[in-house]
XYZ file of C-alpha atoms in Angstrom:
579
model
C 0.000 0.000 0.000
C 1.218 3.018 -1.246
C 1.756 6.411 1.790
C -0.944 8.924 1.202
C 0.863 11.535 0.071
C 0.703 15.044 1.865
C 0.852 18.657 0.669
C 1.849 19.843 4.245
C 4.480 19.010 6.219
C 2.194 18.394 9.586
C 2.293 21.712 11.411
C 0.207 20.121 15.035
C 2.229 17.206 14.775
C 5.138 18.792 14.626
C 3.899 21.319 17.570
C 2.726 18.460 19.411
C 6.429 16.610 19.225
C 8.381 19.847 19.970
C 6.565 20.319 23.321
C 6.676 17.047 24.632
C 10.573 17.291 23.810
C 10.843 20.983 25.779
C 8.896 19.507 29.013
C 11.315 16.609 28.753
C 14.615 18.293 28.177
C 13.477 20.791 30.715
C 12.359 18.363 33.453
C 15.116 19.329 35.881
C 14.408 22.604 35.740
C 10.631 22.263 36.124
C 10.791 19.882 39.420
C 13.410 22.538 40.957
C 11.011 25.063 40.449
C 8.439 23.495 41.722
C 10.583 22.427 44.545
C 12.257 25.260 45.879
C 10.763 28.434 43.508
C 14.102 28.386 41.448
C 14.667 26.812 38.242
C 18.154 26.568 38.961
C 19.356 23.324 37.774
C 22.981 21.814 37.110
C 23.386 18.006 35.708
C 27.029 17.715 36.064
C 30.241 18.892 36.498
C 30.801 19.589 32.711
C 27.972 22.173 33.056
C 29.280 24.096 36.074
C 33.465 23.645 35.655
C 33.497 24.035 31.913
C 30.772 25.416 29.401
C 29.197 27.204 32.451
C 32.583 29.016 33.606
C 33.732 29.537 30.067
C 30.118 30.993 29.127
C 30.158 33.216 32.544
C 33.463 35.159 31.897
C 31.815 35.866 28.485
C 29.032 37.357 29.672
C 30.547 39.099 32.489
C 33.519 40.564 30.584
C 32.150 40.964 27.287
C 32.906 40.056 24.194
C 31.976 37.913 21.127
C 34.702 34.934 21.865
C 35.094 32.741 24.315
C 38.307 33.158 26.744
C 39.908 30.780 28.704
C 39.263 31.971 32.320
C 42.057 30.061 33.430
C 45.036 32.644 31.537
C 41.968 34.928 30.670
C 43.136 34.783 27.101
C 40.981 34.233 23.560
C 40.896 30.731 22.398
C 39.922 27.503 23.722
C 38.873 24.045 22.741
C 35.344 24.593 23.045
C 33.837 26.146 19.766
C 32.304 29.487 20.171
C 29.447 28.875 17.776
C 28.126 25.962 20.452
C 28.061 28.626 23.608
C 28.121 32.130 22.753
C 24.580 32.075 21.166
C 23.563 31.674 24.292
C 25.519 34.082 26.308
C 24.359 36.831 24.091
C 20.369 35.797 24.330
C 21.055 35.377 28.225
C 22.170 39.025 28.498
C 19.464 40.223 25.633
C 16.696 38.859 28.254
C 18.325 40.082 31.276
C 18.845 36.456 32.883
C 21.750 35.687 35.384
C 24.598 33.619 34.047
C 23.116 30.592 36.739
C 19.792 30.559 34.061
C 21.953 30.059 30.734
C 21.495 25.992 31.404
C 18.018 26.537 31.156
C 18.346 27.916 27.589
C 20.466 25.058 26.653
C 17.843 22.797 27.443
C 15.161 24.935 25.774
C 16.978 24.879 22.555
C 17.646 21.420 23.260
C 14.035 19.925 23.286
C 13.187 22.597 20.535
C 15.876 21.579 17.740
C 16.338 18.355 18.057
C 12.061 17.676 17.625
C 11.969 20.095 14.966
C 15.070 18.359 13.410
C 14.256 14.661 14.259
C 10.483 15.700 12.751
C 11.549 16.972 9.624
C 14.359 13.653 9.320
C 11.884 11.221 9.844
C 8.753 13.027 7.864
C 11.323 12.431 4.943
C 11.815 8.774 5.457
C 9.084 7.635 6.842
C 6.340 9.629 4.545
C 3.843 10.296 7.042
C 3.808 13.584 9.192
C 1.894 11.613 12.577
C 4.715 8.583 11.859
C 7.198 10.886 12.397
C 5.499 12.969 15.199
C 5.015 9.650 17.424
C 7.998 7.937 16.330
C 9.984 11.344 17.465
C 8.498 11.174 20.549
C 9.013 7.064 21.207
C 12.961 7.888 20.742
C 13.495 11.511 22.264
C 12.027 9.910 26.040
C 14.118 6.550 25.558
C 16.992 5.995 27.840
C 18.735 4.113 24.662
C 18.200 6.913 22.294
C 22.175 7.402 22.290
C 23.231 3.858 22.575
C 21.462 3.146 19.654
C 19.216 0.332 21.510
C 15.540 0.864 20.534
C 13.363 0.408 24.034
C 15.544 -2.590 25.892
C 17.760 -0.162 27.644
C 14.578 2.035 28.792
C 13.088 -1.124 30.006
C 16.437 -1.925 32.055
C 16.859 1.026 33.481
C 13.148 1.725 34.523
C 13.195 -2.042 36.196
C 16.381 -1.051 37.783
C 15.369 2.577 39.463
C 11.927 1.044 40.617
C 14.321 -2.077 42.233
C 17.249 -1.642 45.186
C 20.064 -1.861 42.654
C 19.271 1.953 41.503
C 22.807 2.822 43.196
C 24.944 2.467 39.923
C 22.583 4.940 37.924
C 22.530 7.369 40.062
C 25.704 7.272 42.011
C 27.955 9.930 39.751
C 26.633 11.652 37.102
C 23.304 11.724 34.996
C 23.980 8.788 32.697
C 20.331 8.305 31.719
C 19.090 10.422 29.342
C 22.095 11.263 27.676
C 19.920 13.118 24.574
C 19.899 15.531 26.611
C 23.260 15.984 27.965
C 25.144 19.618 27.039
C 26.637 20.170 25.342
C 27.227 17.445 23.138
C 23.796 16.110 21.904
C 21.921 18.676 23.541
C 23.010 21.942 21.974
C 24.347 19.994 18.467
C 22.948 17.265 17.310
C 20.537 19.204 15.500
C 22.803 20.359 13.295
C 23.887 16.963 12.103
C 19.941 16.147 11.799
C 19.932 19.044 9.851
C 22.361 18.314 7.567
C 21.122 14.530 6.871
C 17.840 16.023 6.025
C 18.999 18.336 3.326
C 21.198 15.735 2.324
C 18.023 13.487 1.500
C 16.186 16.293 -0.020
C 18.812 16.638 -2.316
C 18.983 12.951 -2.853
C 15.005 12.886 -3.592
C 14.678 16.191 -5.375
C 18.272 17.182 -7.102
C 18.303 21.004 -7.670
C 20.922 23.921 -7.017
C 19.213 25.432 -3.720
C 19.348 21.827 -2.269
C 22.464 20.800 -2.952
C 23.660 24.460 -1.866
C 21.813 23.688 1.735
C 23.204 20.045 1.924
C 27.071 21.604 1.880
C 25.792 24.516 3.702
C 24.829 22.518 6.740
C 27.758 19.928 5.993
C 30.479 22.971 5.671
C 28.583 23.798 9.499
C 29.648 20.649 10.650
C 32.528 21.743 10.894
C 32.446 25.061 12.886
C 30.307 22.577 15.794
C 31.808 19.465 16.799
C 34.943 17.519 15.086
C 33.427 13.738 15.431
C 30.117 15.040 12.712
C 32.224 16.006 10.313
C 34.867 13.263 10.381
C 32.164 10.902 10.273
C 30.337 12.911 7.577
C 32.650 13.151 5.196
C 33.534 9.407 5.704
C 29.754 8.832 5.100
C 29.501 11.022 1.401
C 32.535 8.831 0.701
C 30.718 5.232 1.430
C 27.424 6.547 -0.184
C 29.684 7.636 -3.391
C 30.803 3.573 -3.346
C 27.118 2.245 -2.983
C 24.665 4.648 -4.405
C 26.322 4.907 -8.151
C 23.178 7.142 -9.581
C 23.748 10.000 -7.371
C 27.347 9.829 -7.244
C 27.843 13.590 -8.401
C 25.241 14.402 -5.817
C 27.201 13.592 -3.175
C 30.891 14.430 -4.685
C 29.332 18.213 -5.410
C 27.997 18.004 -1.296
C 31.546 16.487 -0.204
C 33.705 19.166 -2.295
C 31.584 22.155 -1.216
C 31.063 21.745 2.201
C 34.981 21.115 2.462
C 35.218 24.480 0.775
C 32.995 26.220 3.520
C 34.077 24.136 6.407
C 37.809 24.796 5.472
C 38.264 28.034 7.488
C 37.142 25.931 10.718
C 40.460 23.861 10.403
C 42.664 26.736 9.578
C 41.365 28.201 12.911
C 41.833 24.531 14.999
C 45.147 24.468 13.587
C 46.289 27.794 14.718
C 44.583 27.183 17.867
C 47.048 24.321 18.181
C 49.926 25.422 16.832
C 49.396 28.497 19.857
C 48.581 25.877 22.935
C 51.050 24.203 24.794
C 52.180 20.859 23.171
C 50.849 19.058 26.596
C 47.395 20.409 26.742
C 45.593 18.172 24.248
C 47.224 14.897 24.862
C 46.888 15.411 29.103
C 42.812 14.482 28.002
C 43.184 11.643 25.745
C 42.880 14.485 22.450
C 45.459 13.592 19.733
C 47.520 10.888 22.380
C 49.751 8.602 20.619
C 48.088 4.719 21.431
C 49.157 1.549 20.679
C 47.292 0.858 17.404
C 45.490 -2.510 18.281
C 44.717 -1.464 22.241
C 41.706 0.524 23.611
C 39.139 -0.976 21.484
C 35.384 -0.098 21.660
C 32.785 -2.799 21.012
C 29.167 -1.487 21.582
C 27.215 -4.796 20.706
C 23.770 -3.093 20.880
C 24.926 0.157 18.250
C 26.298 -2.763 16.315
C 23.366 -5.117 16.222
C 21.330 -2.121 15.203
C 23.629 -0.861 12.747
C 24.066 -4.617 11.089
C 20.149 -4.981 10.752
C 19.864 -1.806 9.397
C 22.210 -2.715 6.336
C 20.777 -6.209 6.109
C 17.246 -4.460 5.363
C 18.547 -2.298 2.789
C 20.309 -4.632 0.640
C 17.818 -7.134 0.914
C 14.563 -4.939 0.495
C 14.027 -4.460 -3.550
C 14.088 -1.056 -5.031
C 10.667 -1.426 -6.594
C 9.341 -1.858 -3.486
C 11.423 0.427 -0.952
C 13.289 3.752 -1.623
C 16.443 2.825 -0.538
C 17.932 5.665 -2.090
C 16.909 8.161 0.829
C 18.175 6.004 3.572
C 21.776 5.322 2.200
C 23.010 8.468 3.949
C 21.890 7.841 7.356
C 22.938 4.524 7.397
C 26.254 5.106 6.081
C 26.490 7.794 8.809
C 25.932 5.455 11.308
C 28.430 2.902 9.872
C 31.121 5.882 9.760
C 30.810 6.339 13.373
C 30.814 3.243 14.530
C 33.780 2.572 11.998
C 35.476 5.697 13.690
C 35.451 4.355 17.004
C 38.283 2.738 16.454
C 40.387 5.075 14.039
C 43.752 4.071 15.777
C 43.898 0.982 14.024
C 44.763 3.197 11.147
C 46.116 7.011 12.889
C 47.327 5.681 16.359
C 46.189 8.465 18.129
C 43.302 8.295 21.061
C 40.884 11.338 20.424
C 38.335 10.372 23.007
C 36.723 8.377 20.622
C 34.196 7.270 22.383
C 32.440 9.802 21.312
C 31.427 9.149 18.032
C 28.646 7.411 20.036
C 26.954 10.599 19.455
C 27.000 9.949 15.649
C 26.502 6.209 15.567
C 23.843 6.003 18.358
C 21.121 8.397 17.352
C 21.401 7.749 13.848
C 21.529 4.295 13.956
C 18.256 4.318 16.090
C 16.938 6.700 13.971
C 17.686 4.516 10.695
C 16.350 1.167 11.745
C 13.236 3.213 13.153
C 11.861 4.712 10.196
C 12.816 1.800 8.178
C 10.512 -0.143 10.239
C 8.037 2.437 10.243
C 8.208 2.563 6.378
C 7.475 -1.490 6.051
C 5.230 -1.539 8.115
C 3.497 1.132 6.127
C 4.241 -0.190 2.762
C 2.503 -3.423 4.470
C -0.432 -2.433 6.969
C -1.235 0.687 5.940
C -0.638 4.548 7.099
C -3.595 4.234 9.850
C -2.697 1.119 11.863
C 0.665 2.167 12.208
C -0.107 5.166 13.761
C -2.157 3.726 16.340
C 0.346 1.216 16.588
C 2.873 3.788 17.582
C 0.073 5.641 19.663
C -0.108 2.618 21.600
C 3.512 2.140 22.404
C 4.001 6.040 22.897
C 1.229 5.795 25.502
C 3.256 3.153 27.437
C 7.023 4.681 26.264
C 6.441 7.754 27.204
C 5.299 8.153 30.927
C 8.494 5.812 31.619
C 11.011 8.443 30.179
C 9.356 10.890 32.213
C 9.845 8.781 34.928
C 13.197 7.581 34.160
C 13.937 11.731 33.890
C 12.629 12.878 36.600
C 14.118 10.604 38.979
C 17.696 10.782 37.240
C 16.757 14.897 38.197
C 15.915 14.657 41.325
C 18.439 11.824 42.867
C 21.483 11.688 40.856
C 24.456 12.523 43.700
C 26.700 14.956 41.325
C 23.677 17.154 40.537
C 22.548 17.404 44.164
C 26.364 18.211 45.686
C 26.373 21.151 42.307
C 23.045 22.312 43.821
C 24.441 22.239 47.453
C 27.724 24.506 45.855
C 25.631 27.060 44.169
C 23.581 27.632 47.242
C 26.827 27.982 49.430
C 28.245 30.264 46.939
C 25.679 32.719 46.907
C 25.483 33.018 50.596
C 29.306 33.489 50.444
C 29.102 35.943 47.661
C 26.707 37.962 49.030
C 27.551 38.025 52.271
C 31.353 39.210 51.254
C 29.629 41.750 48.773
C 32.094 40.261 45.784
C 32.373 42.942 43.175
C 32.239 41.463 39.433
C 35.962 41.097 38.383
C 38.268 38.314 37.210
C 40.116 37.974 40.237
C 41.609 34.457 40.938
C 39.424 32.229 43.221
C 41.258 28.852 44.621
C 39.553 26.216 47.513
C 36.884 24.113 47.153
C 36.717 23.443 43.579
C 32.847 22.981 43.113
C 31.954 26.268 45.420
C 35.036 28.295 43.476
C 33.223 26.957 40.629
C 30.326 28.493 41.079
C 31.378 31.792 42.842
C 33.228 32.215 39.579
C 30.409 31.233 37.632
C 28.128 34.098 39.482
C 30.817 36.912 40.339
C 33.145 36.125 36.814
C 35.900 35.280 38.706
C 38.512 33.078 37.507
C 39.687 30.003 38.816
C 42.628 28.841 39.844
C 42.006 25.151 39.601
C 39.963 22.566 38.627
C 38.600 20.918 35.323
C 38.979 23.929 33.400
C 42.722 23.525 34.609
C 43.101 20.018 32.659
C 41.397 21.683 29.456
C 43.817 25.164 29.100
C 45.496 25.613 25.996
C 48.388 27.538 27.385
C 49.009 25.054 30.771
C 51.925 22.340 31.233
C 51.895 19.018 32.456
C 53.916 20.693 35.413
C 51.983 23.466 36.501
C 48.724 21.619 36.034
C 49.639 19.302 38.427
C 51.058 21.894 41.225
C 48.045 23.733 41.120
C 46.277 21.096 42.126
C 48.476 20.512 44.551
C 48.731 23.836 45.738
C 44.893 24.624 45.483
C 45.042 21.265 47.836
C 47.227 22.831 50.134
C 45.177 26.619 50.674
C 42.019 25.327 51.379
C 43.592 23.813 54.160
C 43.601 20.335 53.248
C 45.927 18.169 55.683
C 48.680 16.084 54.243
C 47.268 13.237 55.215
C 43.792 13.742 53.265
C 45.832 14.828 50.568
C 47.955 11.716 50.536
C 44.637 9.629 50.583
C 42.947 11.594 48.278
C 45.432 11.331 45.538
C 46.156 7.709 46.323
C 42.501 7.606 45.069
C 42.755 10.256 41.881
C 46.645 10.253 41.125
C 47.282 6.014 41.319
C 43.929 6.106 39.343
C 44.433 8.845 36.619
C 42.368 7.111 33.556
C 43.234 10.301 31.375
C 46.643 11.061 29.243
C 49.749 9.471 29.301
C 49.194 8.309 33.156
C 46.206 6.070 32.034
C 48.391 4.033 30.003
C 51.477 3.536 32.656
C 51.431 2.692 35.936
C 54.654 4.191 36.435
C 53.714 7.529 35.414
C 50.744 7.228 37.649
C 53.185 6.542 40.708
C 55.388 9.653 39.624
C 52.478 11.709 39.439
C 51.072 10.707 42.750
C 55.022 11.665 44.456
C 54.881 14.767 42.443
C 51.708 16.066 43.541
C 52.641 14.812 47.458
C 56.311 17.029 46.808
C 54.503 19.859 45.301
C 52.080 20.427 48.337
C 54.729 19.588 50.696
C 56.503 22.282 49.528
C 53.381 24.789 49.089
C 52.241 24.248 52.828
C 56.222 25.193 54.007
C 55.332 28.556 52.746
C 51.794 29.158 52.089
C 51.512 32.779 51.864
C 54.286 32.610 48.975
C 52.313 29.948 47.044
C 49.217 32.590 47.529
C 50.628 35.534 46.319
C 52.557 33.734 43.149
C 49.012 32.308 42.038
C 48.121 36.313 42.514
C 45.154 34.561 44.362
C 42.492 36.794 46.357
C 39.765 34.800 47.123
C 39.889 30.974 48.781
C 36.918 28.828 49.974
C 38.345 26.975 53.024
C 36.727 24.306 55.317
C 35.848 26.054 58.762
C 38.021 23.437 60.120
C 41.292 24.760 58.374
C 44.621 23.887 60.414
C 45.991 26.262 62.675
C 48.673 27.331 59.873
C 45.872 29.581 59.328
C 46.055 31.955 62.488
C 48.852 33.423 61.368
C 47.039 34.953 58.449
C 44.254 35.919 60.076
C 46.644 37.627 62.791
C 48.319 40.827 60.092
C 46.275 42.437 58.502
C 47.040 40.682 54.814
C 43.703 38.625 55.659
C 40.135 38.733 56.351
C 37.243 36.214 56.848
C 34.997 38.005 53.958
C 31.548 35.657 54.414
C 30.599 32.402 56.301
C 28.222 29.601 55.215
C 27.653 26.111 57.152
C 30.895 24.646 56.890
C 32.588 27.171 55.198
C 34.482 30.224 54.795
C 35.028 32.689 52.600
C 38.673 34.412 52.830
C 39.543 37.344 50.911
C 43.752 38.582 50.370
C 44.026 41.789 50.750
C 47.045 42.758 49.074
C 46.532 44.022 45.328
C 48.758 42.366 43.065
């Protein structure tokens, strides 16, 4: 049976799927508001330490590029085009920098259902297939693993169990669709970019091909793993699809052509950061070539069927044609993952499971969708997919809203903004990029709400103008002026040093060992002269336990010193020598 065809693209289905996507992107933000009166929300420590910090200093110091707050100099690792947006609309509607999450997730649920919509309208046919079949995969836990409902099932059974521990224990490592900023803020753009590939595909013309490198050449201005996988995909579809070979050579050369600035850009980027800074996170790390290898059975599985269906299905019967792309996207990826067979280098590869996971779910999706079509009928699959969306649905919002409210990294980030603002206020902290050491989650966000800068942390391992050496004795030395003793210090980093998964020290113990004695000499030799180690940092602010040692006294004794705010547990001390 044949899809009814449609002169409109489905304008209520399409509303329908975009606000279901907002209320669940936004979830967090809705039960803290309903909570406590404040929509405040943080997921992880990615949001707070990095894009939060980095998108604070803009807003607070101006300017259209993002600076590392760290050296407070232009140029970092995180593309501008994925932040900044959202800076700017933050200070066009007059919102504090602690609200720009909020927007992230806004955007969030709104392009990736308008994207996913108009992706799956094209391959499937039907406007309400796509609308419900958007909304089955935008609530599912597996959406990025690229396992259609079994890992929603596992994980609801598991949080309604007593073995919820594992889920819930770090980070929010449920519904990763929605994590920022990689899907959240640019997987649309991908989505994009597959859909005007298609178009072209189905409808060759000069404005569609112009769009399809448009959004390709865009690629590469958002995230490096798209456009590596893209490109790799235009190739594969050039090998298998033979009729619309100059289709997708004219896509592949043009959006090269646009995207070609991008590189020039990463490369001087690179060429200006210290030779250590990229490798100390796994980015561009020499490997052994057959180690470190990723094997996600379920992407696979998914990926495999999806292939088998479209070289099996006859092309009198199916239009294979429009799902070549998206397949071959998803077999790019998952191809990718393991790229140091051939380059020997560890770029985090992992996450290509942003290319290969969605996409792959999304292929073998509308594929079904389209059979099933092509075999019951437009109408019974739609209630077909009513009938699972009715049952699908209520669980992601379940799944959501308890990964909101009880995942222990999100509540401790919560804890850290409240302590900060007490502190802040109470000490009356001007705006200014002063440096800010101590407690590295309550620096965090005192830097996040005041633009300070801080002196350590995860922003520390990301700065493109830090060593290996001077990474490490900050930590150290942050360690060391919070008032840490040695002892916690010793067990702490018997914990995070002898355990380093990142850089060169994941791969050798013996590194790992040298780092630990390194970090034990370094705040050995910061607590024999603390106020030395202060003023070198050119540090004026510190968050210190209220139980610091008594090395403290004799700061608070001259004048050089003051206890600026109090807060629970903790104090806020402010130097007061200018530097």
């Amino acid at each position: 049976m044949r899809i009814r065809p449609e002169k409109k693209w489905g304008l209520v289905p399409l509303c329908l799927l975009m606000l279901l996507a907002l209320a669940h992107a936004t979830l967090p933000h809705t039960l803290r508001y309903l909570k406590s009166g404040s929509p405040v929300y943080f997921a992880d420590s990615d949001d707070t330490d990095l894009y939060l910090n980095y998108s604070s200093h803009a807003f607070h110091h101006g300017g259209l590029a993002l600076k590392d707050p760290i050296t407070d100099s232009v140029g970092t690792f995180v593309p501008d085009t994925q932040l900044m947006p959202f800076v700017l609309a933050a200070k066009f509607l007059g919102l504090h920098p602690t609200h720009i999450p909020i927007l992230w997730r806004i955007w969030a649920g709104i392009s990736l259902a308008l994207t996913v919509f108009l992706l799956l309208r094209l391959l499937i046919g039907s406007a309400w297939a796509a609308s419900l079949s958007g909304a089955i995969l935008l609530t599912d836990a597996g959406f990025l693993s690229a396992s259609p409902f079994l890992r929603q099932v596992q994980v609801a059974l598991q949080l309604a169990g007593e073995n919820s521990e594992s889920l819930l224990s770090i980070f929010p490592q449920i519904h990763l669709q929605w994590r920022i900023i990689t899907p959240g803020l640019s997987l649309g753009v991908l989505l994009l970019q597959i859909t005007f590939i298609l178009s072209a595909r189905k409808q060759e013309g000069h404005a569609r091909i112009a769009l399809a490198a448009l959004a390709t050449g865009a690629l590469f201005y958002v995230y490096f793993y798209f456009w590596t996988a893209a490109l790799l995909a235009l190739g594969l579809c050039f090998l298998v699809d033979r009729s619309a070979r100059a289709l997708y050579a004219k896509i592949t050369v043009l959006g090269f052509i646009i995207g070609a600035p991008a590189l020039f850009m990463s490369a001087a980027l690179k060429k200006n950061s210290h030779p250590e800074a990229l490798p100390r996170l796994d980015f561009f790390l020499p490997i052994d070539r057959f180690s470190e290898f990723l094997i996600p059975k379920a992407a696979i599985a998914t990926i495999f069927l999806t292939w088998i269906l479209l070289l099996k299905l006859p092309n009198n019967r199916f239009p294979k044609n429009i799902f070549y792309y998206p397949a071959a996207l998803a077999l790019s990826a998952l191809l990718l993952l393991n790229h140091q067979t051939l380059t020997g280098l560890q770029i985090q590869n992992f996450h290509y499971s942003y290319v290969y996971g969605p996409i792959g779910y999304i292929s073998l999706l509308a594929i079904g969708a389209r059979l099933l079509i092509s075999l019951m009928g437009e109408r019974k699959v739609i209630i077909g997919l009513a009938l699972t969306s009715i049952i699908t649905i209520p669980i992601g919002f379940y799944t959501r809203a308890i990964e909101s409210n009880k995942t222990k990294e999100s509540i401790a980030l919560l804890d850290a903004y409240h302590i900060a603002k007490a502190l802040a206020e109470g000490a009356a902290i001007p705006i200014s990029s002063d440096i800010i050491a101590g407690d590295i989650k309550i620096a965090s966000q005192l830097s996040i709400q005041r633009g300070l800068r801080p002196y350590a942390g995860m922003m520390l391992s990301l700065s493109p103008k830090i060593s290996d050496q001077e990474w490490n004795d900050r930590l150290s030395k942050n360690s060391a002026i919070q008032g840490m003793s040695r002892a916690s210090f010793q067990k702490e980093q018997e914990a995070a040093a002898l355990h380093y998964p990142w850089g060169k020290w994941g791969r050798d113990e013996a590194l790992r060992h040298k780092l630990f004695d390194d970090r034990i000499a370094s705040f050995d030799g910061s607590m024999q002269n603390l106020l030395t180690t202060i003023d070198e940092g050119k540090i004026r602010w510190i968050v210190a336990s209220r139980n610091v040692p008594s090395l403290w006294s004799e700061f608070f004794d001259n004048k050089n010193f003051r206890i600026a705010a109090e807060k629970n547990d903790w104090l806020l001390i402010e130097r007061l020598t200018n530097f």
